[in-house]
mmCIF file of C-alpha atoms in Angstrom:
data_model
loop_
_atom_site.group_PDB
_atom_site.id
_atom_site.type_symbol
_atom_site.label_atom_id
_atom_site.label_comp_id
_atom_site.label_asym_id
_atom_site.label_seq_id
_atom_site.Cartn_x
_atom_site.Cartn_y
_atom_site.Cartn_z
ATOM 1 C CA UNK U 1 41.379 -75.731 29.142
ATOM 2 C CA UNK U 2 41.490 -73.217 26.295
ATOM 3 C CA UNK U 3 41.606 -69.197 26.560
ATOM 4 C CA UNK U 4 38.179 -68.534 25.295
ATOM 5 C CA UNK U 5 36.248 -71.545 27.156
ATOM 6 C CA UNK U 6 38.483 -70.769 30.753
ATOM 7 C CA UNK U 7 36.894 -66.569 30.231
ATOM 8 C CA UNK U 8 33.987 -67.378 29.701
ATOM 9 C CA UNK U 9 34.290 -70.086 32.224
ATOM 10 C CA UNK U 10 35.407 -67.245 34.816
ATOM 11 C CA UNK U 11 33.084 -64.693 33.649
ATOM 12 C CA UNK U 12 29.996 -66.898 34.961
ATOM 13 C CA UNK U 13 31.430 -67.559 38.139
ATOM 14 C CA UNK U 14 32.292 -63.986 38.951
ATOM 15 C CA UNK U 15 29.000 -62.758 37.134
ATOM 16 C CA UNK U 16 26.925 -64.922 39.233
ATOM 17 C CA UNK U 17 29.309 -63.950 42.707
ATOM 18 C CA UNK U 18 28.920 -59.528 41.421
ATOM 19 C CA UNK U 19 25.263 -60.090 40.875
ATOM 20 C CA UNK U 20 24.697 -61.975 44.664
ATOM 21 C CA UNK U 21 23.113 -58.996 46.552
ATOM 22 C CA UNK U 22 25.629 -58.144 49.439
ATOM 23 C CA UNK U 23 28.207 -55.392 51.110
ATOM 24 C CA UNK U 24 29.349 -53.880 47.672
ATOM 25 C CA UNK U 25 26.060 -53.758 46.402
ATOM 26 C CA UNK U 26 24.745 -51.990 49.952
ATOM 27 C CA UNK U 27 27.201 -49.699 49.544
ATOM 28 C CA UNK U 28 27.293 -48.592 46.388
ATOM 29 C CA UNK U 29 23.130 -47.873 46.341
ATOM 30 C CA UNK U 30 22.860 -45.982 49.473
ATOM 31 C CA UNK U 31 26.352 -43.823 48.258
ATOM 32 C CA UNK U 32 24.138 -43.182 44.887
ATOM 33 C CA UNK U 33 20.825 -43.172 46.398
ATOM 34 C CA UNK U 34 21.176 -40.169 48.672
ATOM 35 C CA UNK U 35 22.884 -38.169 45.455
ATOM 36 C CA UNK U 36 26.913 -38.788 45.797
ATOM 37 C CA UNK U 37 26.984 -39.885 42.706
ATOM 38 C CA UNK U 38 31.059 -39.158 42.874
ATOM 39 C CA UNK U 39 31.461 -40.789 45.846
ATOM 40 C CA UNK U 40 29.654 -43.790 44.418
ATOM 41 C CA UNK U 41 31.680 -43.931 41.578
ATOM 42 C CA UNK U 42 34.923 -43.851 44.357
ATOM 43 C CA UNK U 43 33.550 -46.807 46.403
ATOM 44 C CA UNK U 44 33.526 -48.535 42.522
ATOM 45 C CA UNK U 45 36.643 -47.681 42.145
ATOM 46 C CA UNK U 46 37.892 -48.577 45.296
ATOM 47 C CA UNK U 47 36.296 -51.827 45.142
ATOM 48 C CA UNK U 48 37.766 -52.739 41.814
ATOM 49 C CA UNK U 49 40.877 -51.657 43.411
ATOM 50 C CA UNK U 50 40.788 -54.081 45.773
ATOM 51 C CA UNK U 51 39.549 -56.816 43.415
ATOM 52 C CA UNK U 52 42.689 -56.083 41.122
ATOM 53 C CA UNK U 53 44.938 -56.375 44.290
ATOM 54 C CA UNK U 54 43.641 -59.657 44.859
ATOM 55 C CA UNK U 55 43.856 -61.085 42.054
ATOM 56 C CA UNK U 56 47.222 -59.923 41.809
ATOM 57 C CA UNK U 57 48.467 -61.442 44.587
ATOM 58 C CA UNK U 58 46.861 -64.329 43.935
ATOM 59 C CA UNK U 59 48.672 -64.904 40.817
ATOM 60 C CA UNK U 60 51.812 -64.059 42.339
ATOM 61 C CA UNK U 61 51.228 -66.916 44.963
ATOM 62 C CA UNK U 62 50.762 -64.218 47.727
ATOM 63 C CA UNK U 63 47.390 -64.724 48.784
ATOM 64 C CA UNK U 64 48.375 -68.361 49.351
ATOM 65 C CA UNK U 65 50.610 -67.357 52.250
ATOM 66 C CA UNK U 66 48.105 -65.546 53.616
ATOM 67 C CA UNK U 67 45.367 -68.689 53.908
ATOM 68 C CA UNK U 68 48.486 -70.618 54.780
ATOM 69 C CA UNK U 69 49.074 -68.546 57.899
ATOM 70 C CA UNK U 70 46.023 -68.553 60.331
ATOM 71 C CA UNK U 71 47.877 -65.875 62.442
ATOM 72 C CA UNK U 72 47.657 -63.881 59.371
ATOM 73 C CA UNK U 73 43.971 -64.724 58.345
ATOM 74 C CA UNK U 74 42.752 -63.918 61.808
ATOM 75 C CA UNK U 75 44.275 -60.617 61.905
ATOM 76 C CA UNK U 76 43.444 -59.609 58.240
ATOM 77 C CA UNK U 77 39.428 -60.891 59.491
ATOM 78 C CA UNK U 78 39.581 -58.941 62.792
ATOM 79 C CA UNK U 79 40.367 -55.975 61.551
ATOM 80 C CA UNK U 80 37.928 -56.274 58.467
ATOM 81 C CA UNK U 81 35.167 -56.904 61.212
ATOM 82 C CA UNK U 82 36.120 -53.796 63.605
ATOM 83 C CA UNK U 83 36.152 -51.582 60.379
ATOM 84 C CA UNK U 84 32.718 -53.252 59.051
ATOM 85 C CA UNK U 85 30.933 -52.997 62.790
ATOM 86 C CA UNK U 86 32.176 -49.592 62.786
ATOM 87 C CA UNK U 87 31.178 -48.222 59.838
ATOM 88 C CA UNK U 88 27.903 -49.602 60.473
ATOM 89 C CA UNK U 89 27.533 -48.538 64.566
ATOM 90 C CA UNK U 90 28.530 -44.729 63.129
ATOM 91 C CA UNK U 91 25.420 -44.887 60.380
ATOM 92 C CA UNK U 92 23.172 -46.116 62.781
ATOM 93 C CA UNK U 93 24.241 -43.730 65.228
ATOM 94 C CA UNK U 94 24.045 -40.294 62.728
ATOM 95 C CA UNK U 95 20.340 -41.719 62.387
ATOM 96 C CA UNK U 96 19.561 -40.938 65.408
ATOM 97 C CA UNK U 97 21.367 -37.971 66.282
ATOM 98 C CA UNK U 98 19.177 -36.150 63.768
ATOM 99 C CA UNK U 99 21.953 -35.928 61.210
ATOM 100 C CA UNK U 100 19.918 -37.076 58.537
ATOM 101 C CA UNK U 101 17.993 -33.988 57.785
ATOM 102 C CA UNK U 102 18.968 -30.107 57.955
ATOM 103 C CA UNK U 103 15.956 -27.512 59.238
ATOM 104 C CA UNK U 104 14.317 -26.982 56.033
ATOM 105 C CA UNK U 105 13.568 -30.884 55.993
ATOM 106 C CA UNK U 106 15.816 -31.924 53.035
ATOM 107 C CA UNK U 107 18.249 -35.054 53.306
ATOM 108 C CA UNK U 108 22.007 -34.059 54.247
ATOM 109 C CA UNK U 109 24.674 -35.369 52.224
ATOM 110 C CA UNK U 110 26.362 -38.417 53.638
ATOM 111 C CA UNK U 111 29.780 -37.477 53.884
ATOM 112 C CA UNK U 112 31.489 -34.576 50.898
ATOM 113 C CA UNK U 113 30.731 -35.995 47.194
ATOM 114 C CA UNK U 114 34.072 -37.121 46.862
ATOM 115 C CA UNK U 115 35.945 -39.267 44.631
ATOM 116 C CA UNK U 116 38.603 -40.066 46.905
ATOM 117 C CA UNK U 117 36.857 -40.736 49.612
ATOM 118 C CA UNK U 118 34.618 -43.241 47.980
ATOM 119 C CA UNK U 119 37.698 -45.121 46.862
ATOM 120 C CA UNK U 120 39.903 -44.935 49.964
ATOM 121 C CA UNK U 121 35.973 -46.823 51.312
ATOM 122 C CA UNK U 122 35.353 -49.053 48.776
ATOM 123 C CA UNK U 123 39.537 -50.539 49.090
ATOM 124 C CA UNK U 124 39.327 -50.649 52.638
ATOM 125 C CA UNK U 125 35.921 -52.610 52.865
ATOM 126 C CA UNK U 126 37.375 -54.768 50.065
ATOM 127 C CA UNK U 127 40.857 -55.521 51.017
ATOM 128 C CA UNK U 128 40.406 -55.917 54.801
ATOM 129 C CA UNK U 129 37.689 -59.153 53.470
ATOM 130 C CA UNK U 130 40.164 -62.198 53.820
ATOM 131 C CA UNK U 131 37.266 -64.105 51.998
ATOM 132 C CA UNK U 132 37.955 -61.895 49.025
ATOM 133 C CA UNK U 133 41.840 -63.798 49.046
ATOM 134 C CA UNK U 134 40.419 -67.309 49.842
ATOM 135 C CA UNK U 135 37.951 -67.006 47.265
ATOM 136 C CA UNK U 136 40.957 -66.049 45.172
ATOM 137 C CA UNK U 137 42.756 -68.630 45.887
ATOM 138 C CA UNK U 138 40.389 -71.590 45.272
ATOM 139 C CA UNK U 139 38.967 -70.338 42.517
ATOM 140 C CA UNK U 140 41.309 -68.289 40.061
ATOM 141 C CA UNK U 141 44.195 -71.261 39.257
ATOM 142 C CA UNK U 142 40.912 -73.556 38.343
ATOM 143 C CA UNK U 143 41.039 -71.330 35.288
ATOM 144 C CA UNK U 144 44.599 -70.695 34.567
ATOM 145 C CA UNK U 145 45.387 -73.413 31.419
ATOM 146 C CA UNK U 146 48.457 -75.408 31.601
ATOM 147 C CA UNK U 147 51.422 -73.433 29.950
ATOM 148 C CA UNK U 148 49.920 -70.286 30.616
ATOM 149 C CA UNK U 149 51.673 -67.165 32.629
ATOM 150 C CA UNK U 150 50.193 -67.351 36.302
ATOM 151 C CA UNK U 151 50.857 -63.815 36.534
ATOM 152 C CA UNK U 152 49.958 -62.685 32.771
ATOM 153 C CA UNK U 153 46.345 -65.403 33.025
ATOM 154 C CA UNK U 154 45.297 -64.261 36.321
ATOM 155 C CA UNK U 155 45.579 -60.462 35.624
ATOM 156 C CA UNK U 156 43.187 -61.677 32.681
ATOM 157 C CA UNK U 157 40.222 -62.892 34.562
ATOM 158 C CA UNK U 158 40.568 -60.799 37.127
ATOM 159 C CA UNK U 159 39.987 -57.795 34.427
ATOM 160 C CA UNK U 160 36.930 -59.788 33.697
ATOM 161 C CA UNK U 161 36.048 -59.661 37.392
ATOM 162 C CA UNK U 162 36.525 -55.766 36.963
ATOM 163 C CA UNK U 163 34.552 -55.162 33.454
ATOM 164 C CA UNK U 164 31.363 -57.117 35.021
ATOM 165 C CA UNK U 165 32.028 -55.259 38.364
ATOM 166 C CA UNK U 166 32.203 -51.534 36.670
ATOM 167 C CA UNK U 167 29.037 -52.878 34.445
ATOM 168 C CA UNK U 168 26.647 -53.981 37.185
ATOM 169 C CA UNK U 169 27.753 -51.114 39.535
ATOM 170 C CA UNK U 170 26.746 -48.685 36.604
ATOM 171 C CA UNK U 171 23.535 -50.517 36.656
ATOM 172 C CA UNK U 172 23.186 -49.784 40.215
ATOM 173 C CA UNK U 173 23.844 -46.052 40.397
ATOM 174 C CA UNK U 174 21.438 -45.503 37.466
ATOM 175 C CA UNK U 175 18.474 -47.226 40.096
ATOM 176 C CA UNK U 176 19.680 -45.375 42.490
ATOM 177 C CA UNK U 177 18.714 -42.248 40.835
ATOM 178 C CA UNK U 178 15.345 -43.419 41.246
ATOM 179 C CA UNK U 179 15.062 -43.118 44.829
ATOM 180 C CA UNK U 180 16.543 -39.475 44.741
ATOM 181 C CA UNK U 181 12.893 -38.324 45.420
ATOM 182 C CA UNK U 182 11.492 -40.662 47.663
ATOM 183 C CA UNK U 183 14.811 -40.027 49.852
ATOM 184 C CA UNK U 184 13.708 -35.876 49.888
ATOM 185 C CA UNK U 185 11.686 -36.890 52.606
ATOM 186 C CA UNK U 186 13.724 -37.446 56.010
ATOM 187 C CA UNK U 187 12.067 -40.214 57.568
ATOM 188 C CA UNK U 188 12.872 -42.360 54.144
ATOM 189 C CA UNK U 189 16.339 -40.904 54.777
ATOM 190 C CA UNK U 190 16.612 -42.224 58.317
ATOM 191 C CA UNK U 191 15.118 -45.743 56.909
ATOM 192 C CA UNK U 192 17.644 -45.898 54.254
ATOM 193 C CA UNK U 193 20.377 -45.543 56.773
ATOM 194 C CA UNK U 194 19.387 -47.696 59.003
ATOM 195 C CA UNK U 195 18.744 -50.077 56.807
ATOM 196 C CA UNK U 196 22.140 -49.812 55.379
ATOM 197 C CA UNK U 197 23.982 -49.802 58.745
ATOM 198 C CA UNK U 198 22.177 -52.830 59.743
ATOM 199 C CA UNK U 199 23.879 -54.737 56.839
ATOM 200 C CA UNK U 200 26.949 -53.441 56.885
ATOM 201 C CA UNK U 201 27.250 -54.213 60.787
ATOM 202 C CA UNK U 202 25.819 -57.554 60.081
ATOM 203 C CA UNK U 203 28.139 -58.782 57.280
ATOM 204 C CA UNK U 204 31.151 -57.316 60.233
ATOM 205 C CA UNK U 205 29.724 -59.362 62.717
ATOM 206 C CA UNK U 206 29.319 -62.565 60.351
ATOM 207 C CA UNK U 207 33.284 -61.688 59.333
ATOM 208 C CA UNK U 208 33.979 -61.971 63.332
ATOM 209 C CA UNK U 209 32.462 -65.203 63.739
ATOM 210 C CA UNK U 210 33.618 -66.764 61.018
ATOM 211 C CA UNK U 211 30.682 -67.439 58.946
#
């Protein structure tokens, strides 16, 4: 397979996976949505953190280890699941506690508009997903051409990975920005969070059983 045809190659696949609705994208609107812009930008960053990880380890052989050794996987997919329920069970929870709105009626901020804490969320949620690894795994030598540096290739596409990930997420946050007004209400607010929490428990759950 040649350089340019095993990109582009990549760059669909990955495309296609970034642009499937799911955790990241949950994430990274309700972060923008209720005005963290910042903190959006962390859980990005985090997330692309995670991605390059990944794929790092992956061409280093690493990863293979990991789906080698179910004692390994299990843990890794436990403790993504606990984190995942979690974070979703404390979102839920804030809802209802009537931390979603302050007395004059206006949305409070979900956590300080920080950088770092976006991407210390956006790396967890991403490297405690053993799928990320499998997924890794079976995918990223199918694109590697004979001869080529497993190390030097797969730091390659998985910067592909990245540019389409940074792209679409900057897509996101600009929608996002959208529902800054419809969110001034509270009971939108509450919605949004619950909304949110729902997924983000689900995909924890679905991580615990396996699916």
């Amino acid at each position: 397979m040649a350089l340019s045809t095993a990109l582009w190659s990549f760059a669909l696949v990955v495309g296609l996976l970034t642009l499937t609705p799911g955790l990241d994208t949950a994430l990274i609107l309700r972060t923008s949505a209720v005005g963290r812009r910042r903190r959006a930008w962390g859980v990005v960053l985090g997330i692309q953190t995670g991605t390059l990880v990944w794929g790092a380890l992956t061409s280093l052989g690493v990863t293979a280890l990991l789906t080698a050794s179910h004692l390994a996987y299990e843990t890794l997919r436990w403790c993504g699941a606990v984190y995942l329920v979690w974070m979703g069970v404390r979102m839920l929870r804030d809802t209802f506690r009537g931390r979603g709105a302050d007395t004059a009626g206006e949305p409070l901020p979900a956590g300080p508009d920080s950088t770092a804490g976006g991407w210390r969320q956006g790396t967890l949620t991403n490297l405690l997903n053993p799928k990320m690894g499998a997924f890794y795994v079976a995918v990223l030598p199918q694109f590697i051409p004979d001869g080529s540096s497993h190390l030097a290739m797969g730091l390659l596409l998985t910067s592909v990975h990245i540019l389409i990930g940074l792209v679409w997420s900057a897509v996101l946050i600009g929608c996002a920005r959208l529902l800054n007004g419809w969110l001034r209400r509270p009971r939108n607010r509450r919605l949004l969070d619950r909304v949110t929490g729902t997924v983000i428990g689900a995909f924890g759950v679905r991580l615990a059983l396996g699916d």
